[in-house]
Amino acid sequence: MPEYIPEDSVGLVEGAMAHFEEPLELESGQWLERYDLAYETYGTLNADRSNAVLVCHALSGDQHAAGYNSMDDKKPGWWDGLIGPGKPLDTARFFVVCVNVLGSCKGSTGPASINPATGEPYGLDFPLVTVRDWVASQERLMDRLGIERWAAVVGGSLGGMQALQWTIDYPHRLDACLAIAAAPKLSAQNIAFNEVARQAIMTDPEFHGGRYYGHDKPRRGLALARMIGHITYLSESAMRDKFGRDLRKGQPLSYGFDVDFEVESYLRYQGRRFVDRFDANSYLYLTKVLDYFDPAAEYDGDLARAFANSDNRFLVIAFSSDWRFSAERSREITQALYANNLDVTFAEIEAPQGHDAFLLKIAPYHDMVRAYMDRLAEEAGL
Amino acid sequence: MRHPAGRFRVDFDVIEAWVTPHSRVLDLGCGDGTLLARLRDRKQVSGYGVEINVNNIITSIGKGVSVIQADLDTGLRDFETDSVDYVVLSQTLQAMHYPHFVLREMLRVGREAIVSFPNIGHWLARLQLGVSGRMPRTPSLPYNWYNTPNIHLHTLRDFESLCEKEDIEILERRVLDRHGRSGLLAKNLPNIFGATAMYRIQRGPGMTM
């Protein structure tokens, strides 16, 4: 529980829900007849609606990007370091919107939602969605909120992919795109990790083909999936610094298969904690969204052509120790934007924390986002 | 650290005069983005800075200048062949590990390149080395020999002989004296009285990419 709410926090926030009755045609060709989008907003939309910023969340994130939902919350939203009054995404100037993606489990329609056709949870009958579908759904919410054009769309990791997709599909509906620790597509290694995570879930005896709602859920599988994910989010050096080969609570080796090392204890804890807040089916869907993302695919692998219609400006940020989406991947994005003569700034921030760095308060990274947003605000007269 | 002597504003005037309006420019080692902001405001130039220092990138962002972070010593592989009108390298050639490689890369990416550098053949430097027998330290080269980033100091004659060897065509040369002026002495005895040398160059007919 926060004993008090810091001054630079957006404070207590209440989530909102938008219901859509207009069917959404998905990239797969399937239709989502109706759906809900859960979102949060911070700051105030100005009179000419020119100060709206969309924040896109990553794989295990949600719409709760900043502030507290209740005084009982142990921690603020996942990007609270970045979003708030006086922070780099300054809510004194910008109106920030964060939407839970379709297929997730935090309020927007997903596999745990009731399928209107059957009256039962969708489970694996929920259609596979893509980044393009997400952006299409976000554009509808944008209309609902009366926003003509985002001053910026900002995201890290899978969120950065959404920000990029915006400039491909709706370039005239945003000014700037901030893609942080993103990639233009997943590597074979990335997909391999996702597949192991999915197999962990799907081979759990409690999985029951995704129809586990109302019963025991595939806890072990999901926890294992999260443990695998966590290894890829941290760098080797971050793990060494954080845990080394420290034994748990200074205990001697057990000469058994219980937890000996701190790193084991940490991973098990992360796995357990995740199971309580995330739906295993959603994890399957969202990892597939990642695997499928490849805007260059329809242009014979030529990423530059994917951005041919874009007229946006870009800030691309990568982190030196991120091996999940390495700086090299951000350079590929930058090269494609440069090839289109687009206004792009790229920087690789020195940071030992691995992929997770995008969530952390790292001074040069936050200073860079602040400088970029300040410049946008200045040019837009905000 | 790529900007030992800071950037001489004197060479900015010449660069501004040389660059045609509405052209596309890549400014290597752009520092805090001053030159590109100026070219944008006065000559409607669009372009990018290339810089290694993150704090310089942040300052450039504040000026609305786009910067692509890269280490010039590893080349310009992020940039396509013939993708800009001018590639500018101001006061930095002497700090490169392989100056000839950087020049080739500049002329691959740009239609033309603009290079400026401090002339180690200037009489003041010659005097210091000749009389006191010590490595020169001048206002434009203020470092000690052991901590200078300027590892490849050269004279005008050195540069021009490299151009000949690499089949680089010199389109224009401007030599500025210690006061940033192109006086008579700097004009007639450039390798002795020139403190800053500036060249506009392009690929020669035999230069292969």
mmCIF file of C-alpha atoms in Angstrom, chain A:
data_model
loop_
_atom_site.group_PDB
_atom_site.id
_atom_site.type_symbol
_atom_site.label_atom_id
_atom_site.label_comp_id
_atom_site.label_asym_id
_atom_site.label_seq_id
_atom_site.Cartn_x
_atom_site.Cartn_y
_atom_site.Cartn_z
ATOM 1 C CA MET A 1 0.000 0.000 0.000
ATOM 2 C CA PRO A 2 1.344 3.429 -0.825
ATOM 3 C CA GLU A 3 1.430 5.301 2.499
ATOM 4 C CA TYR A 4 0.976 8.461 0.537
ATOM 5 C CA ILE A 5 0.741 9.237 -3.126
ATOM 6 C CA PRO A 6 3.862 10.995 -4.445
ATOM 7 C CA GLU A 7 3.401 14.445 -5.932
ATOM 8 C CA ASP A 8 4.622 13.368 -9.343
ATOM 9 C CA SER A 9 2.139 10.504 -9.505
ATOM 10 C CA VAL A 10 -1.041 10.643 -11.529
ATOM 11 C CA GLY A 11 -2.649 9.554 -8.244
ATOM 12 C CA LEU A 12 -5.625 7.266 -7.873
ATOM 13 C CA VAL A 13 -6.989 6.273 -11.245
ATOM 14 C CA GLU A 14 -10.129 4.492 -12.251
ATOM 15 C CA GLY A 15 -10.236 2.266 -15.278
ATOM 16 C CA ALA A 16 -12.800 2.766 -18.032
ATOM 17 C CA MET A 17 -14.452 0.389 -20.464
ATOM 18 C CA ALA A 18 -15.614 0.911 -24.031
ATOM 19 C CA HIS A 19 -18.014 -1.559 -25.620
ATOM 20 C CA PHE A 20 -18.044 -2.000 -29.402
ATOM 21 C CA GLU A 21 -20.917 -3.545 -31.303
ATOM 22 C CA GLU A 22 -19.451 -2.968 -34.791
ATOM 23 C CA PRO A 23 -17.818 -6.249 -35.840
ATOM 24 C CA LEU A 24 -14.045 -6.086 -36.322
ATOM 25 C CA GLU A 25 -12.600 -7.987 -39.256
ATOM 26 C CA LEU A 26 -9.362 -9.553 -38.146
ATOM 27 C CA GLU A 27 -6.219 -10.067 -40.196
ATOM 28 C CA SER A 28 -6.878 -13.807 -40.079
ATOM 29 C CA GLY A 29 -10.148 -13.253 -41.937
ATOM 30 C CA GLN A 30 -12.193 -14.093 -38.859
ATOM 31 C CA TRP A 31 -14.549 -11.614 -37.247
ATOM 32 C CA LEU A 32 -14.892 -10.398 -33.703
ATOM 33 C CA GLU A 33 -18.612 -9.621 -33.543
ATOM 34 C CA ARG A 34 -18.441 -7.430 -30.487
ATOM 35 C CA TYR A 35 -15.790 -6.637 -27.949
ATOM 36 C CA ASP A 36 -14.787 -4.536 -24.977
ATOM 37 C CA LEU A 37 -11.662 -2.462 -24.574
ATOM 38 C CA ALA A 38 -10.500 -1.644 -21.058
ATOM 39 C CA TYR A 39 -8.388 1.496 -20.765
ATOM 40 C CA GLU A 40 -7.086 4.137 -18.427
ATOM 41 C CA THR A 41 -6.392 7.806 -19.045
ATOM 42 C CA TYR A 42 -4.154 10.290 -17.261
ATOM 43 C CA GLY A 43 -4.165 14.066 -17.590
ATOM 44 C CA THR A 44 -6.771 16.124 -19.410
ATOM 45 C CA LEU A 45 -7.664 16.253 -23.077
ATOM 46 C CA ASN A 46 -7.290 19.875 -24.170
ATOM 47 C CA ALA A 47 -9.941 21.878 -26.007
ATOM 48 C CA ASP A 48 -8.572 21.254 -29.504
ATOM 49 C CA ARG A 49 -7.821 17.601 -28.646
ATOM 50 C CA SER A 50 -4.233 17.940 -29.751
ATOM 51 C CA ASN A 51 -2.440 16.659 -26.656
ATOM 52 C CA ALA A 52 -3.411 12.972 -26.674
ATOM 53 C CA VAL A 53 -0.712 10.320 -26.392
ATOM 54 C CA LEU A 54 -1.354 6.606 -26.759
ATOM 55 C CA VAL A 55 0.773 4.295 -24.651
ATOM 56 C CA CYS A 56 0.904 0.650 -25.794
ATOM 57 C CA HIS A 57 1.690 -2.128 -23.364
ATOM 58 C CA ALA A 58 3.856 -5.209 -23.810
ATOM 59 C CA LEU A 59 3.262 -8.944 -23.398
ATOM 60 C CA SER A 60 2.426 -9.143 -19.727
ATOM 61 C CA GLY A 61 1.443 -5.502 -19.279
ATOM 62 C CA ASP A 62 -2.003 -3.984 -19.147
ATOM 63 C CA GLN A 63 -3.884 -0.700 -19.284
ATOM 64 C CA HIS A 64 -2.723 0.255 -15.802
ATOM 65 C CA ALA A 65 0.392 2.155 -16.850
ATOM 66 C CA ALA A 66 0.569 4.771 -14.100
ATOM 67 C CA GLY A 67 -0.738 5.716 -10.667
ATOM 68 C CA TYR A 68 -2.679 3.521 -8.280
ATOM 69 C CA ASN A 69 -6.041 1.834 -8.651
ATOM 70 C CA SER A 70 -6.512 1.774 -4.894
ATOM 71 C CA MET A 71 -4.688 2.684 -1.716
ATOM 72 C CA ASP A 72 -4.158 -1.051 -1.240
ATOM 73 C CA ASP A 73 -1.916 -1.302 -4.345
ATOM 74 C CA LYS A 74 1.593 -2.340 -3.470
ATOM 75 C CA LYS A 75 3.023 -0.884 -6.650
ATOM 76 C CA PRO A 76 2.002 1.792 -9.151
ATOM 77 C CA GLY A 77 1.336 1.100 -12.860
ATOM 78 C CA TRP A 78 4.050 -0.506 -14.980
ATOM 79 C CA TRP A 79 5.331 2.732 -16.563
ATOM 80 C CA ASP A 80 4.816 4.998 -13.582
ATOM 81 C CA GLY A 81 8.435 6.143 -13.796
ATOM 82 C CA LEU A 82 7.739 7.636 -17.209
ATOM 83 C CA ILE A 83 4.164 8.902 -16.909
ATOM 84 C CA GLY A 84 3.015 11.580 -14.492
ATOM 85 C CA PRO A 85 3.038 15.308 -13.825
ATOM 86 C CA GLY A 86 6.547 16.597 -14.512
ATOM 87 C CA LYS A 87 7.718 13.193 -15.766
ATOM 88 C CA PRO A 88 8.992 12.566 -19.321
ATOM 89 C CA LEU A 89 5.432 11.833 -20.498
ATOM 90 C CA ASP A 90 4.182 14.860 -18.646
ATOM 91 C CA THR A 91 0.494 14.496 -17.774
ATOM 92 C CA ALA A 92 0.354 18.204 -16.953
ATOM 93 C CA ARG A 93 0.610 18.729 -20.713
ATOM 94 C CA PHE A 94 -0.382 15.472 -22.342
ATOM 95 C CA PHE A 95 -3.531 13.395 -22.116
ATOM 96 C CA VAL A 96 -2.264 9.824 -21.919
ATOM 97 C CA VAL A 97 -4.387 6.824 -22.915
ATOM 98 C CA CYS A 98 -3.411 3.191 -22.328
ATOM 99 C CA VAL A 99 -5.574 0.361 -23.693
ATOM 100 C CA ASN A 100 -5.571 -3.306 -22.742
ATOM 101 C CA VAL A 101 -5.026 -5.337 -25.930
ATOM 102 C CA LEU A 102 -7.589 -7.779 -27.310
ATOM 103 C CA GLY A 103 -6.769 -11.334 -26.261
ATOM 104 C CA SER A 104 -5.430 -10.195 -22.913
ATOM 105 C CA CYS A 105 -7.137 -10.813 -19.581
ATOM 106 C CA LYS A 106 -7.334 -7.432 -17.889
ATOM 107 C CA GLY A 107 -10.759 -6.300 -19.009
ATOM 108 C CA SER A 108 -10.555 -6.235 -22.802
ATOM 109 C CA THR A 109 -12.166 -9.139 -24.606
ATOM 110 C CA GLY A 110 -9.999 -12.251 -24.660
ATOM 111 C CA PRO A 111 -10.088 -16.029 -24.307
ATOM 112 C CA ALA A 112 -11.418 -15.805 -20.731
ATOM 113 C CA SER A 113 -14.363 -13.638 -21.863
ATOM 114 C CA ILE A 114 -17.795 -15.113 -22.521
ATOM 115 C CA ASN A 115 -18.350 -16.142 -26.129
ATOM 116 C CA PRO A 116 -21.804 -14.733 -26.980
ATOM 117 C CA ALA A 117 -22.374 -17.671 -29.347
ATOM 118 C CA THR A 118 -22.063 -20.286 -26.599
ATOM 119 C CA GLY A 119 -22.480 -18.485 -23.304
ATOM 120 C CA GLU A 120 -19.201 -20.109 -22.217
ATOM 121 C CA PRO A 121 -15.683 -18.628 -22.042
ATOM 122 C CA TYR A 122 -14.058 -18.537 -25.490
ATOM 123 C CA GLY A 123 -11.000 -20.519 -24.502
ATOM 124 C CA LEU A 124 -9.139 -21.435 -27.694
ATOM 125 C CA ASP A 125 -12.206 -20.527 -29.785
ATOM 126 C CA PHE A 126 -11.145 -16.923 -29.398
ATOM 127 C CA PRO A 127 -9.792 -15.847 -32.801
ATOM 128 C CA LEU A 128 -6.068 -15.247 -33.155
ATOM 129 C CA VAL A 129 -5.420 -11.535 -33.211
ATOM 130 C CA THR A 130 -2.428 -9.577 -34.532
ATOM 131 C CA VAL A 131 -0.707 -6.276 -33.879
ATOM 132 C CA ARG A 132 -2.605 -4.874 -36.862
ATOM 133 C CA ASP A 133 -5.913 -5.949 -35.276
ATOM 134 C CA TRP A 134 -4.935 -4.319 -32.014
ATOM 135 C CA VAL A 135 -4.139 -1.066 -33.731
ATOM 136 C CA ALA A 136 -7.444 -1.217 -35.626
ATOM 137 C CA SER A 137 -9.293 -1.657 -32.332
ATOM 138 C CA GLN A 138 -7.339 1.184 -30.758
ATOM 139 C CA GLU A 139 -8.258 3.421 -33.674
ATOM 140 C CA ARG A 140 -11.931 2.785 -32.948
ATOM 141 C CA LEU A 141 -11.403 3.721 -29.322
ATOM 142 C CA MET A 142 -9.623 6.842 -30.527
ATOM 143 C CA ASP A 143 -12.742 7.834 -32.484
ATOM 144 C CA ARG A 144 -14.879 7.086 -29.457
ATOM 145 C CA LEU A 145 -12.729 9.418 -27.345
ATOM 146 C CA GLY A 146 -13.033 12.148 -29.975
ATOM 147 C CA ILE A 147 -9.316 12.233 -30.729
ATOM 148 C CA GLU A 148 -8.368 13.157 -34.313
ATOM 149 C CA ARG A 149 -4.641 12.621 -34.131
ATOM 150 C CA TRP A 150 -2.307 11.342 -31.458
ATOM 151 C CA ALA A 151 0.534 13.712 -30.646
ATOM 152 C CA ALA A 152 2.495 10.512 -30.135
ATOM 153 C CA VAL A 153 2.079 6.766 -29.881
ATOM 154 C CA VAL A 154 4.587 5.334 -27.428
ATOM 155 C CA GLY A 155 5.421 1.743 -26.590
ATOM 156 C CA GLY A 156 8.124 -0.577 -25.364
ATOM 157 C CA SER A 157 8.816 -4.101 -26.636
ATOM 158 C CA LEU A 158 5.541 -5.482 -28.038
ATOM 159 C CA GLY A 159 4.147 -2.002 -27.302
ATOM 160 C CA GLY A 160 6.792 -0.527 -29.585
ATOM 161 C CA MET A 161 5.630 -2.845 -32.337
ATOM 162 C CA GLN A 162 2.122 -1.426 -31.967
ATOM 163 C CA ALA A 163 3.519 2.098 -32.174
ATOM 164 C CA LEU A 164 5.303 1.165 -35.424
ATOM 165 C CA GLN A 165 2.168 -0.493 -36.817
ATOM 166 C CA TRP A 166 0.257 2.744 -36.229
ATOM 167 C CA THR A 167 2.582 4.569 -38.641
ATOM 168 C CA ILE A 168 2.072 1.855 -41.240
ATOM 169 C CA ASP A 169 -1.714 1.575 -41.016
ATOM 170 C CA TYR A 170 -2.855 5.024 -39.897
ATOM 171 C CA PRO A 171 0.078 7.383 -40.520
ATOM 172 C CA HIS A 172 -2.149 10.466 -40.722
ATOM 173 C CA ARG A 173 -3.656 9.748 -37.321
ATOM 174 C CA LEU A 174 -0.483 10.322 -35.325
ATOM 175 C CA ASP A 175 2.445 12.696 -35.324
ATOM 176 C CA ALA A 176 5.325 10.908 -33.566
ATOM 177 C CA CYS A 177 6.117 7.270 -32.915
ATOM 178 C CA LEU A 178 8.342 6.281 -30.005
ATOM 179 C CA ALA A 179 9.429 2.654 -30.388
ATOM 180 C CA ILE A 180 11.494 1.511 -27.429
ATOM 181 C CA ALA A 181 13.275 -1.874 -27.174
ATOM 182 C CA ALA A 182 11.231 -3.071 -30.158
ATOM 183 C CA ALA A 183 12.015 -5.254 -33.161
ATOM 184 C CA PRO A 184 10.737 -5.331 -36.746
ATOM 185 C CA LYS A 185 9.986 -9.036 -36.325
ATOM 186 C CA LEU A 186 10.943 -11.899 -34.061
ATOM 187 C CA SER A 187 14.033 -13.974 -34.695
ATOM 188 C CA ALA A 188 13.945 -17.754 -34.803
ATOM 189 C CA GLN A 189 15.410 -17.708 -31.302
ATOM 190 C CA ASN A 190 12.632 -15.422 -30.040
ATOM 191 C CA ILE A 191 9.977 -17.676 -31.552
ATOM 192 C CA ALA A 192 11.695 -20.713 -30.073
ATOM 193 C CA PHE A 193 11.461 -19.276 -26.564
ATOM 194 C CA ASN A 194 7.787 -18.463 -27.128
ATOM 195 C CA GLU A 195 7.110 -21.979 -28.337
ATOM 196 C CA VAL A 196 8.728 -23.509 -25.250
ATOM 197 C CA ALA A 197 6.548 -21.221 -23.119
ATOM 198 C CA ARG A 198 3.426 -22.295 -24.989
ATOM 199 C CA GLN A 199 4.331 -25.949 -24.747
ATOM 200 C CA ALA A 200 4.824 -25.556 -21.000
ATOM 201 C CA ILE A 201 1.226 -24.330 -20.755
ATOM 202 C CA MET A 202 -0.366 -26.702 -23.247
ATOM 203 C CA THR A 203 1.258 -29.828 -21.822
ATOM 204 C CA ASP A 204 0.176 -29.004 -18.276
ATOM 205 C CA PRO A 205 -2.340 -31.735 -17.290
ATOM 206 C CA GLU A 206 -4.710 -29.002 -16.110
ATOM 207 C CA PHE A 207 -4.767 -27.295 -19.508
ATOM 208 C CA HIS A 208 -7.685 -29.335 -20.928
ATOM 209 C CA GLY A 209 -7.431 -27.794 -24.390
ATOM 210 C CA GLY A 210 -7.874 -24.323 -22.892
ATOM 211 C CA ARG A 211 -11.204 -25.229 -21.236
ATOM 212 C CA TYR A 212 -9.983 -24.978 -17.681
ATOM 213 C CA TYR A 213 -12.163 -22.076 -16.583
ATOM 214 C CA GLY A 214 -14.087 -22.962 -13.444
ATOM 215 C CA HIS A 215 -11.563 -25.698 -12.659
ATOM 216 C CA ASP A 216 -7.925 -25.812 -11.609
ATOM 217 C CA LYS A 217 -5.913 -23.836 -14.105
ATOM 218 C CA PRO A 218 -2.591 -24.812 -15.714
ATOM 219 C CA ARG A 219 -0.634 -23.111 -12.962
ATOM 220 C CA ARG A 220 2.602 -25.036 -13.351
ATOM 221 C CA GLY A 221 2.676 -24.544 -17.092
ATOM 222 C CA LEU A 222 2.038 -20.813 -16.918
ATOM 223 C CA ALA A 223 4.568 -20.382 -14.110
ATOM 224 C CA LEU A 224 7.142 -22.229 -16.174
ATOM 225 C CA ALA A 225 6.332 -20.094 -19.212
ATOM 226 C CA ARG A 226 6.891 -16.986 -17.137
ATOM 227 C CA MET A 227 10.170 -18.319 -15.768
ATOM 228 C CA ILE A 228 11.428 -18.856 -19.301
ATOM 229 C CA GLY A 229 10.304 -15.383 -20.251
ATOM 230 C CA HIS A 230 12.058 -13.848 -17.288
ATOM 231 C CA ILE A 231 15.376 -15.372 -18.258
ATOM 232 C CA THR A 232 15.134 -13.670 -21.633
ATOM 233 C CA TYR A 233 14.181 -10.288 -20.134
ATOM 234 C CA LEU A 234 17.342 -10.078 -18.041
ATOM 235 C CA SER A 235 20.899 -9.918 -19.280
ATOM 236 C CA GLU A 236 23.502 -12.392 -18.159
ATOM 237 C CA SER A 237 25.299 -9.642 -16.266
ATOM 238 C CA ALA A 238 22.086 -8.415 -14.629
ATOM 239 C CA MET A 239 21.456 -11.928 -13.322
ATOM 240 C CA ARG A 240 25.026 -12.212 -12.119
ATOM 241 C CA ASP A 241 24.819 -8.872 -10.324
ATOM 242 C CA LYS A 242 21.426 -9.619 -8.831
ATOM 243 C CA PHE A 243 21.958 -13.218 -7.723
ATOM 244 C CA GLY A 244 25.402 -14.461 -8.601
ATOM 245 C CA ARG A 245 25.609 -17.969 -7.211
ATOM 246 C CA ASP A 246 24.225 -16.867 -3.879
ATOM 247 C CA LEU A 247 22.573 -19.633 -1.954
ATOM 248 C CA ARG A 248 19.160 -19.069 -0.566
ATOM 249 C CA LYS A 249 19.253 -17.384 2.846
ATOM 250 C CA GLY A 250 22.885 -18.466 3.226
ATOM 251 C CA GLN A 251 21.810 -22.116 3.445
ATOM 252 C CA PRO A 252 24.317 -24.819 2.542
ATOM 253 C CA LEU A 253 23.780 -26.928 -0.583
ATOM 254 C CA SER A 254 20.836 -29.263 -0.072
ATOM 255 C CA TYR A 255 22.181 -32.088 -2.245
ATOM 256 C CA GLY A 256 18.618 -32.462 -3.453
ATOM 257 C CA PHE A 257 16.285 -30.834 -5.961
ATOM 258 C CA ASP A 258 14.823 -28.181 -3.752
ATOM 259 C CA VAL A 259 15.697 -24.555 -4.315
ATOM 260 C CA ASP A 260 19.378 -24.024 -3.580
ATOM 261 C CA PHE A 261 20.231 -20.834 -5.398
ATOM 262 C CA GLU A 262 18.670 -17.389 -5.065
ATOM 263 C CA VAL A 263 18.102 -17.252 -8.810
ATOM 264 C CA GLU A 264 15.943 -20.384 -8.588
ATOM 265 C CA SER A 265 13.979 -18.903 -5.743
ATOM 266 C CA TYR A 266 13.491 -15.673 -7.714
ATOM 267 C CA LEU A 267 12.274 -17.446 -10.846
ATOM 268 C CA ARG A 268 9.856 -19.624 -8.900
ATOM 269 C CA TYR A 269 8.510 -16.566 -7.119
ATOM 270 C CA GLN A 270 8.051 -14.683 -10.415
ATOM 271 C CA GLY A 271 6.300 -17.724 -11.874
ATOM 272 C CA ARG A 272 3.918 -18.125 -8.917
ATOM 273 C CA ARG A 273 3.099 -14.442 -8.774
ATOM 274 C CA PHE A 274 2.338 -14.310 -12.494
ATOM 275 C CA VAL A 275 -0.127 -17.192 -12.277
ATOM 276 C CA ASP A 276 -2.265 -15.169 -9.886
ATOM 277 C CA ARG A 277 -2.564 -12.231 -12.243
ATOM 278 C CA PHE A 278 -2.513 -13.686 -15.744
ATOM 279 C CA ASP A 279 -4.564 -16.099 -17.784
ATOM 280 C CA ALA A 280 -2.663 -18.966 -19.427
ATOM 281 C CA ASN A 281 -4.728 -18.780 -22.621
ATOM 282 C CA SER A 282 -3.961 -15.070 -22.951
ATOM 283 C CA TYR A 283 -0.274 -15.911 -22.712
ATOM 284 C CA LEU A 284 -0.698 -18.296 -25.645
ATOM 285 C CA TYR A 285 -2.468 -15.657 -27.734
ATOM 286 C CA LEU A 286 -0.096 -12.831 -26.937
ATOM 287 C CA THR A 287 3.043 -14.831 -27.673
ATOM 288 C CA LYS A 288 1.485 -15.715 -31.046
ATOM 289 C CA VAL A 289 0.871 -12.041 -31.728
ATOM 290 C CA LEU A 290 4.579 -11.481 -31.174
ATOM 291 C CA ASP A 291 5.554 -14.378 -33.424
ATOM 292 C CA TYR A 292 3.324 -13.172 -36.255
ATOM 293 C CA PHE A 293 4.455 -9.553 -36.212
ATOM 294 C CA ASP A 294 6.372 -8.894 -39.427
ATOM 295 C CA PRO A 295 5.245 -5.798 -41.332
ATOM 296 C CA ALA A 296 7.861 -6.438 -44.024
ATOM 297 C CA ALA A 297 6.389 -9.843 -44.900
ATOM 298 C CA GLU A 298 3.902 -8.477 -47.417
ATOM 299 C CA TYR A 299 6.713 -6.549 -49.146
ATOM 300 C CA ASP A 300 9.029 -9.486 -49.840
ATOM 301 C CA GLY A 301 10.806 -8.838 -46.569
ATOM 302 C CA ASP A 302 11.621 -5.229 -47.489
ATOM 303 C CA LEU A 303 10.932 -3.317 -44.287
ATOM 304 C CA ALA A 304 11.532 0.042 -45.954
ATOM 305 C CA ARG A 305 8.533 -0.521 -48.240
ATOM 306 C CA ALA A 306 6.329 -1.232 -45.222
ATOM 307 C CA PHE A 307 6.877 2.374 -44.102
ATOM 308 C CA ALA A 308 6.364 3.863 -47.579
ATOM 309 C CA ASN A 309 3.120 5.614 -46.595
ATOM 310 C CA SER A 310 4.358 6.844 -43.265
ATOM 311 C CA ASP A 311 4.962 10.552 -42.834
ATOM 312 C CA ASN A 312 5.624 10.414 -39.121
ATOM 313 C CA ARG A 313 8.634 11.222 -37.019
ATOM 314 C CA PHE A 314 10.293 8.554 -34.952
ATOM 315 C CA LEU A 315 12.334 8.073 -31.829
ATOM 316 C CA VAL A 316 13.858 4.599 -31.740
ATOM 317 C CA ILE A 317 15.596 3.564 -28.524
ATOM 318 C CA ALA A 318 17.421 0.316 -27.769
ATOM 319 C CA PHE A 319 19.386 -0.914 -24.774
ATOM 320 C CA SER A 320 22.928 -2.246 -24.997
ATOM 321 C CA SER A 321 22.410 -5.431 -22.950
ATOM 322 C CA ASP A 322 19.006 -6.341 -24.414
ATOM 323 C CA TRP A 323 19.524 -9.659 -26.174
ATOM 324 C CA ARG A 324 15.833 -10.420 -26.572
ATOM 325 C CA PHE A 325 15.315 -7.461 -28.929
ATOM 326 C CA SER A 326 18.867 -6.324 -29.475
ATOM 327 C CA ALA A 327 19.973 -2.871 -30.564
ATOM 328 C CA GLU A 328 20.711 -4.375 -33.962
ATOM 329 C CA ARG A 329 16.969 -4.914 -34.452
ATOM 330 C CA SER A 330 16.281 -1.269 -33.679
ATOM 331 C CA ARG A 331 18.958 -0.340 -36.206
ATOM 332 C CA GLU A 332 17.041 -2.328 -38.832
ATOM 333 C CA ILE A 333 13.966 -0.244 -38.034
ATOM 334 C CA THR A 334 16.032 2.933 -38.215
ATOM 335 C CA GLN A 335 17.545 1.972 -41.574
ATOM 336 C CA ALA A 336 14.093 1.329 -43.020
ATOM 337 C CA LEU A 337 12.874 4.728 -41.827
ATOM 338 C CA TYR A 338 16.019 6.442 -43.112
ATOM 339 C CA ALA A 339 15.498 4.802 -46.488
ATOM 340 C CA ASN A 340 12.111 6.556 -46.616
ATOM 341 C CA ASN A 341 13.703 9.893 -45.773
ATOM 342 C CA LEU A 342 11.697 9.961 -42.554
ATOM 343 C CA ASP A 343 12.629 12.010 -39.547
ATOM 344 C CA VAL A 344 14.190 9.451 -37.210
ATOM 345 C CA THR A 345 16.390 9.613 -34.159
ATOM 346 C CA PHE A 346 18.015 6.426 -32.938
ATOM 347 C CA ALA A 347 20.013 5.816 -29.784
ATOM 348 C CA GLU A 348 21.377 2.791 -28.036
ATOM 349 C CA ILE A 349 21.343 3.424 -24.295
ATOM 350 C CA GLU A 350 24.091 1.824 -22.214
ATOM 351 C CA ALA A 351 22.213 -0.237 -19.651
ATOM 352 C CA PRO A 352 23.111 -3.546 -18.007
ATOM 353 C CA GLN A 353 19.526 -4.604 -17.196
ATOM 354 C CA GLY A 354 18.649 -6.389 -20.430
ATOM 355 C CA HIS A 355 15.265 -6.095 -22.148
ATOM 356 C CA ASP A 356 13.611 -5.038 -18.878
ATOM 357 C CA ALA A 357 15.545 -1.761 -19.084
ATOM 358 C CA PHE A 358 12.634 -0.178 -20.970
ATOM 359 C CA LEU A 359 10.542 -0.414 -17.808
ATOM 360 C CA LEU A 360 13.187 1.154 -15.600
ATOM 361 C CA LYS A 361 14.108 4.674 -14.700
ATOM 362 C CA ILE A 362 17.430 5.000 -16.510
ATOM 363 C CA ALA A 363 18.513 8.639 -16.648
ATOM 364 C CA PRO A 364 19.736 9.051 -20.249
ATOM 365 C CA TYR A 365 16.756 7.056 -21.545
ATOM 366 C CA HIS A 366 14.204 9.091 -19.641
ATOM 367 C CA ASP A 367 16.044 12.336 -20.449
ATOM 368 C CA MET A 368 15.835 11.432 -24.116
ATOM 369 C CA VAL A 369 12.100 10.714 -24.018
ATOM 370 C CA ARG A 370 11.601 13.919 -22.051
ATOM 371 C CA ALA A 371 13.570 15.993 -24.578
ATOM 372 C CA TYR A 372 11.591 14.433 -27.418
ATOM 373 C CA MET A 373 8.202 14.985 -25.812
ATOM 374 C CA ASP A 374 9.166 18.530 -24.784
ATOM 375 C CA ARG A 375 10.066 19.291 -28.373
ATOM 376 C CA LEU A 376 6.739 17.859 -29.594
ATOM 377 C CA ALA A 377 4.872 19.909 -27.015
ATOM 378 C CA GLU A 378 6.778 23.034 -27.963
ATOM 379 C CA GLU A 379 6.050 22.612 -31.672
ATOM 380 C CA ALA A 380 2.390 21.857 -30.998
ATOM 381 C CA GLY A 381 2.104 24.827 -28.653
ATOM 382 C CA LEU A 382 1.115 22.677 -25.674
#
